mmCIF file of N, CA and C in Angstrom:
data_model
loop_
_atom_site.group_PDB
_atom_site.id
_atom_site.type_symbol
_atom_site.label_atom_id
_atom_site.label_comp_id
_atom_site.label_asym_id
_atom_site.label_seq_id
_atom_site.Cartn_x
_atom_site.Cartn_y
_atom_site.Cartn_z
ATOM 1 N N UNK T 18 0.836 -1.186 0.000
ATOM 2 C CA UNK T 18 0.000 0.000 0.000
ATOM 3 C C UNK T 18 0.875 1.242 0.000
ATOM 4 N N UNK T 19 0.348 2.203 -0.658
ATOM 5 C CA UNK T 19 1.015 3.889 -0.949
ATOM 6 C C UNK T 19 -0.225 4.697 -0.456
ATOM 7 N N UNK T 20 0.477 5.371 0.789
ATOM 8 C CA UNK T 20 -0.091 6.648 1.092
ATOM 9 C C UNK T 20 0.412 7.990 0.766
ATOM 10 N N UNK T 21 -0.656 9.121 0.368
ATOM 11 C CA UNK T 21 0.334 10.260 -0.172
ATOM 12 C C UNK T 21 -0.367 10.953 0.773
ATOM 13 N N UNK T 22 -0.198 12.027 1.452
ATOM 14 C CA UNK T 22 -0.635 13.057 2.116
ATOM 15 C C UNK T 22 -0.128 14.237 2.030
ATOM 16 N N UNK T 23 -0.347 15.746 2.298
ATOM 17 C CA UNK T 23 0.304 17.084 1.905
ATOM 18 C C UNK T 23 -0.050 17.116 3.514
ATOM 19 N N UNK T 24 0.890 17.734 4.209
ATOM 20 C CA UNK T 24 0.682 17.744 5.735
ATOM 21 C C UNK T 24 0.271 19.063 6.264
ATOM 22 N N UNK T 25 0.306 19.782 4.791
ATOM 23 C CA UNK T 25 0.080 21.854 5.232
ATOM 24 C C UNK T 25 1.342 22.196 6.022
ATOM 25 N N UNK T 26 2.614 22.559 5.501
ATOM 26 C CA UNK T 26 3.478 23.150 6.486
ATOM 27 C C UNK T 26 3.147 24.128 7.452
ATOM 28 N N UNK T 27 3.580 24.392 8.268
ATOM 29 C CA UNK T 27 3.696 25.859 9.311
ATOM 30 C C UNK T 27 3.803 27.134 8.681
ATOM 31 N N UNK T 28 4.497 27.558 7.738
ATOM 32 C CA UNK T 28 4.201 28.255 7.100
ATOM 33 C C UNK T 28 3.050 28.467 6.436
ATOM 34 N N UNK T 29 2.021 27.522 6.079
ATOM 35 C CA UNK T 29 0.962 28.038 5.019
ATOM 36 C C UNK T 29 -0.095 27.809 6.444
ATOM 37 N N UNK T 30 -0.345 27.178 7.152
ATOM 38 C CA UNK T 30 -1.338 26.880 8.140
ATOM 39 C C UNK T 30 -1.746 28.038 8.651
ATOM 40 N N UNK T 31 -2.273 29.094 7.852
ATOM 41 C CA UNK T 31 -2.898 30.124 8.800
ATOM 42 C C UNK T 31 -4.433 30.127 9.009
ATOM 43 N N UNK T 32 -5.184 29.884 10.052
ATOM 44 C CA UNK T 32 -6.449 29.934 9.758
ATOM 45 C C UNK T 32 -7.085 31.553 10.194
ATOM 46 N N UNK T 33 -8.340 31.455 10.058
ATOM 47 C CA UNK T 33 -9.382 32.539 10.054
ATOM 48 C C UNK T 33 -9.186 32.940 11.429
ATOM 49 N N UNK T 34 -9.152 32.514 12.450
ATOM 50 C CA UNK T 34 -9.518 32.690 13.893
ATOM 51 C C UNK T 34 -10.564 32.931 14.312
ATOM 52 N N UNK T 35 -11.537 32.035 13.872
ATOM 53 C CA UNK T 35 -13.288 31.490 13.999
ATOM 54 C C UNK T 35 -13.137 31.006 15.844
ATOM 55 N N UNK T 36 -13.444 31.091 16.194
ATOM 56 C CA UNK T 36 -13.690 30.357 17.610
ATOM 57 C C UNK T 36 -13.928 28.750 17.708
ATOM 58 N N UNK T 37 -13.878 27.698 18.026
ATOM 59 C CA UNK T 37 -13.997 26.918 17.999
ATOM 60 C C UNK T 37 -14.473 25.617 19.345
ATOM 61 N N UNK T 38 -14.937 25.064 19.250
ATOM 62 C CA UNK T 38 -15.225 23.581 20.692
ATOM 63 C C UNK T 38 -14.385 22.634 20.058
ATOM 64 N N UNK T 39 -13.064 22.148 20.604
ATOM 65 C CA UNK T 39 -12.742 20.788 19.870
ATOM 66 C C UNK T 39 -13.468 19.893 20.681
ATOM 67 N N UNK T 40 -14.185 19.949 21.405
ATOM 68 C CA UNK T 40 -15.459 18.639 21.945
ATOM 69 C C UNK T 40 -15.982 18.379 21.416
ATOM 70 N N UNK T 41 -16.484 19.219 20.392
ATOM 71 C CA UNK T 41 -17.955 19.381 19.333
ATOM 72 C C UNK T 41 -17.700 19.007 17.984
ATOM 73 N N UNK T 42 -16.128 18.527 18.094
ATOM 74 C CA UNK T 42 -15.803 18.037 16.823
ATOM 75 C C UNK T 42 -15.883 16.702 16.591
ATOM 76 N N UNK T 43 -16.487 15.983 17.984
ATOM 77 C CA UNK T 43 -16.896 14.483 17.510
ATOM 78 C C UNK T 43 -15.863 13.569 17.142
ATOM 79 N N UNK T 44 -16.222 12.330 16.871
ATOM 80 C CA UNK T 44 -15.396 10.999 16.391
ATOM 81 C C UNK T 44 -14.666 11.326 15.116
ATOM 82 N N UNK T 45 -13.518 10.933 14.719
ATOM 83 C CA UNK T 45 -13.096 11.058 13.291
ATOM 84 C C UNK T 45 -13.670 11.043 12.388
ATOM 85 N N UNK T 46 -14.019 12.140 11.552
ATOM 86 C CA UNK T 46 -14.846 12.322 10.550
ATOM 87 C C UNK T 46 -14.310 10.956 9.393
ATOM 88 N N UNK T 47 -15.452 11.162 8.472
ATOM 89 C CA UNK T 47 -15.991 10.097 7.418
ATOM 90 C C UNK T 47 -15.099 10.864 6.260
ATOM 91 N N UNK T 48 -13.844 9.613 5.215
ATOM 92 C CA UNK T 48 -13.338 9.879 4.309
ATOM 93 C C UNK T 48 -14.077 10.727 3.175
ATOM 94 N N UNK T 49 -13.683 12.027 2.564
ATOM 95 C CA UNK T 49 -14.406 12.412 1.301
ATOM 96 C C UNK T 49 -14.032 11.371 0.425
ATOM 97 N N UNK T 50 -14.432 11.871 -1.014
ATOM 98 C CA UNK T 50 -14.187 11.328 -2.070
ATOM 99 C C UNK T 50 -12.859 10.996 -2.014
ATOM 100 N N UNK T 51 -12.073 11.531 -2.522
ATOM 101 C CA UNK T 51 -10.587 11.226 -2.427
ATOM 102 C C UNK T 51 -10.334 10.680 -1.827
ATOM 103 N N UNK T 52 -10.603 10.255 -0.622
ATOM 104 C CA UNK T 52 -9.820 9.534 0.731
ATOM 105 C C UNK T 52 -9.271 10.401 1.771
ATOM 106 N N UNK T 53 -9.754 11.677 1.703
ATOM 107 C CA UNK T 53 -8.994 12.786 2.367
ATOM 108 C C UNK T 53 -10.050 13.245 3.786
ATOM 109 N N UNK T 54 -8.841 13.034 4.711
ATOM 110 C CA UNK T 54 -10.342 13.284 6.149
ATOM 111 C C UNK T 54 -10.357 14.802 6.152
ATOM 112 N N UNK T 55 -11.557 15.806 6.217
ATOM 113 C CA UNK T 55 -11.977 16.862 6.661
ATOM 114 C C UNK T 55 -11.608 16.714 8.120
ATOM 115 N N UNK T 56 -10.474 17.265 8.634
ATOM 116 C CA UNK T 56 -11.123 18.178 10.249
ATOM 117 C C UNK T 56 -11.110 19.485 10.299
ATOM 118 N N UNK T 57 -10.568 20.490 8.769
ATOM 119 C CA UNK T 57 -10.843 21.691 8.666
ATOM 120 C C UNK T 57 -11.580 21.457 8.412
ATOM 121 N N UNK T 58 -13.040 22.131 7.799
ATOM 122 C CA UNK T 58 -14.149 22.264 7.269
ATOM 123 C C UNK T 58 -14.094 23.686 6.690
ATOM 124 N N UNK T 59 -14.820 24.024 5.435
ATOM 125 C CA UNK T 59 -14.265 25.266 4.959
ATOM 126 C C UNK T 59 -13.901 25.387 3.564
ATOM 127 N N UNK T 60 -14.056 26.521 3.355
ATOM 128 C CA UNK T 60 -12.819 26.946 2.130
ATOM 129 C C UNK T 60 -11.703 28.080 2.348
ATOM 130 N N UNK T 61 -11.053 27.878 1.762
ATOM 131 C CA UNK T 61 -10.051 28.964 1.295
ATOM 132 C C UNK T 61 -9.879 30.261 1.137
ATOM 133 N N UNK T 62 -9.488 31.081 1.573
ATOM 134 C CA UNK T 62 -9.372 32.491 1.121
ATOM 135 C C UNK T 62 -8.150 32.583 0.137
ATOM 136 N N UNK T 63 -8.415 32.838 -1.326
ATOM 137 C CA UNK T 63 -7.088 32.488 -1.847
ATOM 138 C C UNK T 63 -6.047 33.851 -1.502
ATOM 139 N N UNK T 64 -6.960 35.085 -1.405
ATOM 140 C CA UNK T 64 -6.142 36.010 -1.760
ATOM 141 C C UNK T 64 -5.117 36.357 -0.450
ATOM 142 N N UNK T 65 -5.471 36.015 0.786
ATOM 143 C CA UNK T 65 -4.693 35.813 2.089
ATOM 144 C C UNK T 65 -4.484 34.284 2.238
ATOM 145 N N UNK T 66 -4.968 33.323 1.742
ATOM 146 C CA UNK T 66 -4.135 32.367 1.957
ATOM 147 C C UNK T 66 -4.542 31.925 3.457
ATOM 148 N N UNK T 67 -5.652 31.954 3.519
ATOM 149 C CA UNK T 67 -5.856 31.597 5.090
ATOM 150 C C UNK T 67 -7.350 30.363 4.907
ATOM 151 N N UNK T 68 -7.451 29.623 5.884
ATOM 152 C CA UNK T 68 -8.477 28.861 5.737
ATOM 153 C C UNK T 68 -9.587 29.196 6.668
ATOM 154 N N UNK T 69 -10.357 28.675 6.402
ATOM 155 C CA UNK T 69 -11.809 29.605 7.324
ATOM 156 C C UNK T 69 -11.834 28.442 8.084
ATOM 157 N N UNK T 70 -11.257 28.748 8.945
ATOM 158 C CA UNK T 70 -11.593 27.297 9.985
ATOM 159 C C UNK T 70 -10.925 28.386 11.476
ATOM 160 N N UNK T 71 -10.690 27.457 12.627
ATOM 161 C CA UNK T 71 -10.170 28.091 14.137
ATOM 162 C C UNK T 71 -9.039 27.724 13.755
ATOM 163 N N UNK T 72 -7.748 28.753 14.314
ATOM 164 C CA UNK T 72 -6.535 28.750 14.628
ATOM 165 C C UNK T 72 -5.951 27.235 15.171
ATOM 166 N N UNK T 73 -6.882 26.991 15.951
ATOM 167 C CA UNK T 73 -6.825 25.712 16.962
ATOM 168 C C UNK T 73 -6.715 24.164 16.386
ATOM 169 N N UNK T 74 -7.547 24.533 15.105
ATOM 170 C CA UNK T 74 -7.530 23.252 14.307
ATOM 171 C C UNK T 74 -6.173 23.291 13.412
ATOM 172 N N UNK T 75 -5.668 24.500 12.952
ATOM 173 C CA UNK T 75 -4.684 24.079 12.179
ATOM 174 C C UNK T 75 -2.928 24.010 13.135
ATOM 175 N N UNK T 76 -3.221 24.371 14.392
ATOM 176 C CA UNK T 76 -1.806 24.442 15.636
ATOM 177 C C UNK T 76 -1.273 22.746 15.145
ATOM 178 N N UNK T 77 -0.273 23.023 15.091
ATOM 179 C CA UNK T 77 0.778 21.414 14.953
ATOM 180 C C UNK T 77 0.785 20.605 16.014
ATOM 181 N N UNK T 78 0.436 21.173 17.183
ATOM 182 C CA UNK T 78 0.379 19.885 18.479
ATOM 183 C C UNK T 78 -1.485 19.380 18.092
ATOM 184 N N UNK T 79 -1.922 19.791 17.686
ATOM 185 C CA UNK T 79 -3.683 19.055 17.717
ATOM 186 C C UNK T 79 -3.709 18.365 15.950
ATOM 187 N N UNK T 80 -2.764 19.133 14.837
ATOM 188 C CA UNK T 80 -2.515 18.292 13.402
ATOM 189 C C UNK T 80 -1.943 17.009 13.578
ATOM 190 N N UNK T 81 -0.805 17.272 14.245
ATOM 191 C CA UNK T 81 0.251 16.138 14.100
ATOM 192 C C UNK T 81 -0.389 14.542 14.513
ATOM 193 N N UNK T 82 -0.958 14.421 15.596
ATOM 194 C CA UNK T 82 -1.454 13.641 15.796
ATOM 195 C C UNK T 82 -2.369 12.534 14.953
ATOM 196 N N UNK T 83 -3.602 13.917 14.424
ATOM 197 C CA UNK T 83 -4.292 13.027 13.726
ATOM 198 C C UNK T 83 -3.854 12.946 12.223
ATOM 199 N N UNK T 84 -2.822 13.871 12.036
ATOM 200 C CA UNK T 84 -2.183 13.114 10.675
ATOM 201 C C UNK T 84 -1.338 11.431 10.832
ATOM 202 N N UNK T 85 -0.496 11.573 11.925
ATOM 203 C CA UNK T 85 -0.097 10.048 12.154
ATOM 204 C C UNK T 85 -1.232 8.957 11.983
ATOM 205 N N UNK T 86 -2.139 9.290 12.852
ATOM 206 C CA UNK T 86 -3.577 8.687 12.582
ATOM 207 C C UNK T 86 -3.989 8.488 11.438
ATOM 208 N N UNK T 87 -3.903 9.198 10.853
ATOM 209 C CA UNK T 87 -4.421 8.704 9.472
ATOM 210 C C UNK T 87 -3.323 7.874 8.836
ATOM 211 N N UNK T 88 -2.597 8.465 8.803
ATOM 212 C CA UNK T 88 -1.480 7.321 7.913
ATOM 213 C C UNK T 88 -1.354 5.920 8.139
ATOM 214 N N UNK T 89 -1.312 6.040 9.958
ATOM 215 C CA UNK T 89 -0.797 4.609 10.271
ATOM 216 C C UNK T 89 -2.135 3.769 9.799
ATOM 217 N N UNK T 90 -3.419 4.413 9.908
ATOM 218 C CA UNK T 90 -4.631 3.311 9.857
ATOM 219 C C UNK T 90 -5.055 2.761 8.384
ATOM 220 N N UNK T 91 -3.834 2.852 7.478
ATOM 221 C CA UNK T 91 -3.649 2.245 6.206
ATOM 222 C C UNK T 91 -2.833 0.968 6.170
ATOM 223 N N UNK T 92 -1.644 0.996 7.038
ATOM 224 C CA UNK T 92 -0.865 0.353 7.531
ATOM 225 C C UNK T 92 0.085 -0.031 5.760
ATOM 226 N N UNK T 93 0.342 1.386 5.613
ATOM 227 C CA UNK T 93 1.367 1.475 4.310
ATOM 228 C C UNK T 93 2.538 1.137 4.686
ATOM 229 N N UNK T 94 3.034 0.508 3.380
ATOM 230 C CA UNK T 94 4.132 0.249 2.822
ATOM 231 C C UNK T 94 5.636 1.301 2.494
ATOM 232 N N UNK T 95 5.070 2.268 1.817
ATOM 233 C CA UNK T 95 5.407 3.700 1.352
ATOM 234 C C UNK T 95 4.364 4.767 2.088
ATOM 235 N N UNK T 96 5.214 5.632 2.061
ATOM 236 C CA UNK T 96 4.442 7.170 2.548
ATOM 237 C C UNK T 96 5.037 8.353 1.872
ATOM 238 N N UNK T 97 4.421 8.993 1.031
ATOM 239 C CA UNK T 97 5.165 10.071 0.526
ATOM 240 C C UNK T 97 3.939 11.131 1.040
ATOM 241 N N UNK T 98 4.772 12.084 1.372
ATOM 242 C CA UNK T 98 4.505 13.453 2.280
ATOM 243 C C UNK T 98 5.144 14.497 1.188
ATOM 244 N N UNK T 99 3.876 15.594 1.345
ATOM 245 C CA UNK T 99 4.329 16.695 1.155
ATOM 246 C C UNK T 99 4.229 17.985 1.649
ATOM 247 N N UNK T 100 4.794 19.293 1.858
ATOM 248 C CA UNK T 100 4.821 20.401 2.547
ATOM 249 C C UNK T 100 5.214 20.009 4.037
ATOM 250 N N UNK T 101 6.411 19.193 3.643
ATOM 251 C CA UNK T 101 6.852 18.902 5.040
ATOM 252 C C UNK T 101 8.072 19.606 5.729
ATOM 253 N N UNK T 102 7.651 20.425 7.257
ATOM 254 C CA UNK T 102 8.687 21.177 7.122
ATOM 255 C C UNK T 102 9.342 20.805 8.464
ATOM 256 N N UNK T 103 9.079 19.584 9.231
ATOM 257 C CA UNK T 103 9.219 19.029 10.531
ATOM 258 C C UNK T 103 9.465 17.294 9.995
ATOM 259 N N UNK T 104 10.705 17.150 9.291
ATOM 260 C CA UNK T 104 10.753 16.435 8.963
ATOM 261 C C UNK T 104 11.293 15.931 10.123
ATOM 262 N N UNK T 105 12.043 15.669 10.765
ATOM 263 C CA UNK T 105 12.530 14.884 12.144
ATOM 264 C C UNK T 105 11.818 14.596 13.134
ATOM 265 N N UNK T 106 10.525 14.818 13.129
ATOM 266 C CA UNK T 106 9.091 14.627 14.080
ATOM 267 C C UNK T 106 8.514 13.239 13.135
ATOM 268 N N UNK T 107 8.858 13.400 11.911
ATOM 269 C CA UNK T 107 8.163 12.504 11.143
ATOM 270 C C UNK T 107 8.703 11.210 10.852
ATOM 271 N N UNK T 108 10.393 11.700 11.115
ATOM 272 C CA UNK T 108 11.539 10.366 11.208
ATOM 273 C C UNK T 108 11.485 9.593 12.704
ATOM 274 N N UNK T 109 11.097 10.459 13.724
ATOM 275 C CA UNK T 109 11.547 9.660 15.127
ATOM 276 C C UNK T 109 10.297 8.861 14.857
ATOM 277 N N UNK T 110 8.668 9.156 14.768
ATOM 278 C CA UNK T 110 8.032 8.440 14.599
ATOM 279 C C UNK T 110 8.299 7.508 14.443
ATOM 280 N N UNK T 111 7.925 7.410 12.563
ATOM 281 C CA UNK T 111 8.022 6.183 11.758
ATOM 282 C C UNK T 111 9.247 5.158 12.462
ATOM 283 N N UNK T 112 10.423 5.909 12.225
ATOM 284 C CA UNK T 112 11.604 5.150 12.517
ATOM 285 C C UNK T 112 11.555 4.087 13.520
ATOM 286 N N UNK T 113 11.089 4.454 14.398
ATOM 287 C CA UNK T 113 10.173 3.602 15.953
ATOM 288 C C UNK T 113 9.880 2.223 15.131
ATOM 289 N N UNK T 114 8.832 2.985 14.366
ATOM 290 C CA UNK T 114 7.749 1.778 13.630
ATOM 291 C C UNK T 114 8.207 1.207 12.645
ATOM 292 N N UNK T 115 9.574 0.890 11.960
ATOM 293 C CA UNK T 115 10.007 0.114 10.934
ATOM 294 C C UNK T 115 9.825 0.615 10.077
ATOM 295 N N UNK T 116 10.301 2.164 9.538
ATOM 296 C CA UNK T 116 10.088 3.037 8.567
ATOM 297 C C UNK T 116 11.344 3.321 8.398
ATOM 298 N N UNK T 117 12.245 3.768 7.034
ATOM 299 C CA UNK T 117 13.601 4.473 7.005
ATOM 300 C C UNK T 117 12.799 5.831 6.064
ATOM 301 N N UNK T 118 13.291 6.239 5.619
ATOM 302 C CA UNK T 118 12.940 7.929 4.954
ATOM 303 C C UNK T 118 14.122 8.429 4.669
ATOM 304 N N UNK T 119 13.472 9.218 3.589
ATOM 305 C CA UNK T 119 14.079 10.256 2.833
ATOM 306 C C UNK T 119 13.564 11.715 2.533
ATOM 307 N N UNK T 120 14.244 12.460 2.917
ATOM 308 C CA UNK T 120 13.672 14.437 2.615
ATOM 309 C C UNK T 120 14.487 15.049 1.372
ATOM 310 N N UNK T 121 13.838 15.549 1.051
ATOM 311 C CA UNK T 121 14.310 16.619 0.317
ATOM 312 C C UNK T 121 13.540 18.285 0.105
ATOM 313 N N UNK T 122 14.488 18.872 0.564
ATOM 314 C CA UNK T 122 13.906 20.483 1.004
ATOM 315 C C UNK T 122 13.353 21.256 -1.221
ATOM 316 N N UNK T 123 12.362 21.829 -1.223
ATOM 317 C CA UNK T 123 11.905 22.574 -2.507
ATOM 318 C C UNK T 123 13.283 23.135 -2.892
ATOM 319 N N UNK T 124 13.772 24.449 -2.351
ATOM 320 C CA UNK T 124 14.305 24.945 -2.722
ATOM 321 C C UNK T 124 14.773 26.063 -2.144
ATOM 322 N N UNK T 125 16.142 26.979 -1.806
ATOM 323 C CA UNK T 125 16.990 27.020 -1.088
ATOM 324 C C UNK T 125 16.139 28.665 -0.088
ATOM 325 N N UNK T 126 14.930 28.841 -0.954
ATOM 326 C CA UNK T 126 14.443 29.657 0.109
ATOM 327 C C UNK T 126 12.985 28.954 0.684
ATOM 328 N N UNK T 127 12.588 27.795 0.459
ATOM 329 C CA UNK T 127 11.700 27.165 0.984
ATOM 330 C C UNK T 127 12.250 26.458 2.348
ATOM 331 N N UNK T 128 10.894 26.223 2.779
ATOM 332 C CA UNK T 128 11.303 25.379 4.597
ATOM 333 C C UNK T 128 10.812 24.302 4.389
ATOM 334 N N UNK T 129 10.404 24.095 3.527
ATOM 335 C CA UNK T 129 9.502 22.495 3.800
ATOM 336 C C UNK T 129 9.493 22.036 2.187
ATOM 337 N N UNK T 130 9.617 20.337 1.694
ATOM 338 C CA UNK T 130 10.189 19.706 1.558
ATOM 339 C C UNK T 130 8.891 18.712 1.233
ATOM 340 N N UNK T 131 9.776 17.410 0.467
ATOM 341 C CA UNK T 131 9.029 16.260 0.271
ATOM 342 C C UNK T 131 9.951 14.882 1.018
ATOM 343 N N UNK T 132 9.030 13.899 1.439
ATOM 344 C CA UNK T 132 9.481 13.040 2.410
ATOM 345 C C UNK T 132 8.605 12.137 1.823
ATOM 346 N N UNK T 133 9.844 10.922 1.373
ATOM 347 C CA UNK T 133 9.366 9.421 1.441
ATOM 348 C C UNK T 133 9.453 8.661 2.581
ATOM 349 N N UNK T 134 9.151 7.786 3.061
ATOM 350 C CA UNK T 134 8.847 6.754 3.978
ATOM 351 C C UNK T 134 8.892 4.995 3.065
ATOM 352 N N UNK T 135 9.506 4.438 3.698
ATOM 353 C CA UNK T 135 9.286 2.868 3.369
ATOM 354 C C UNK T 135 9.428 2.342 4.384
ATOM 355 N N UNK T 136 8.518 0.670 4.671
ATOM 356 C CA UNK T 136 8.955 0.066 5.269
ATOM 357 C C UNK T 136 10.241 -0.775 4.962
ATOM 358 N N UNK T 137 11.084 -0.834 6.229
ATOM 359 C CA UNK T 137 12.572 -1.350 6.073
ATOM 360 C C UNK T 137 12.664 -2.530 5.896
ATOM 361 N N UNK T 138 11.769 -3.747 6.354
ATOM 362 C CA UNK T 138 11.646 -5.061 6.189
ATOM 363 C C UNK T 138 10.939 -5.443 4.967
#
């Protein structure tokens, strides 16, 4: 199995600053079409670049989590990541779990990067 995910770097993660209940956000939402879980809900503001969602949902200590979550509950083979700019959060993980990886940064004024994952066995 191949999982691909875009993880939203720190840099682009700006949301609206809507108020929010993460109580009220319930059990893990239901895959869209794609296979892609909604826990923003929303669209885009293209011209600021911000998502209409709470600050709270896009913070990296409440993402990170349920992005692992999602990945691991495929129980892939490969993982290719993109807009990854915490790549060593993503190596101690996996690495734990029988993953080796590879990064590579965009470009020399970008922060974030693309990251493969394989299992090592």
């Amino acid at each position: 199995r191949v999982v691909q995910f875009n993880v939203l770097g720190d840099s682009m993660a700006i949301g609206s600053g809507l108020p929010v209940d993460l109580t009220k956000l319930g059990p893990r939402p239901a895959p869209t079409r794609y296979g892609v879980t909604q826990y923003c809900k929303g669209h885009i503001k293209w011209k600021t670049r911000t998502f209409l969602c709470p600050n709270k949902v896009l913070d990296w200590r409440s993402r990170f989590p349920l992005i692992l979550r999602e990945l691991m509950s495929v129980d892939p083979d490969i993982i290719c990541l993109q807009e990854v700019d915490r790549y060593d959060e993503f190596r101690a993980y996996l690495n734990a779990r029988g993953y080796e990886g590879s990064f590579v940064k965009k470009s020399y004024r970008a922060k974030d990067g693309c990251a493969v994952f394989w299992k090592a066995k």
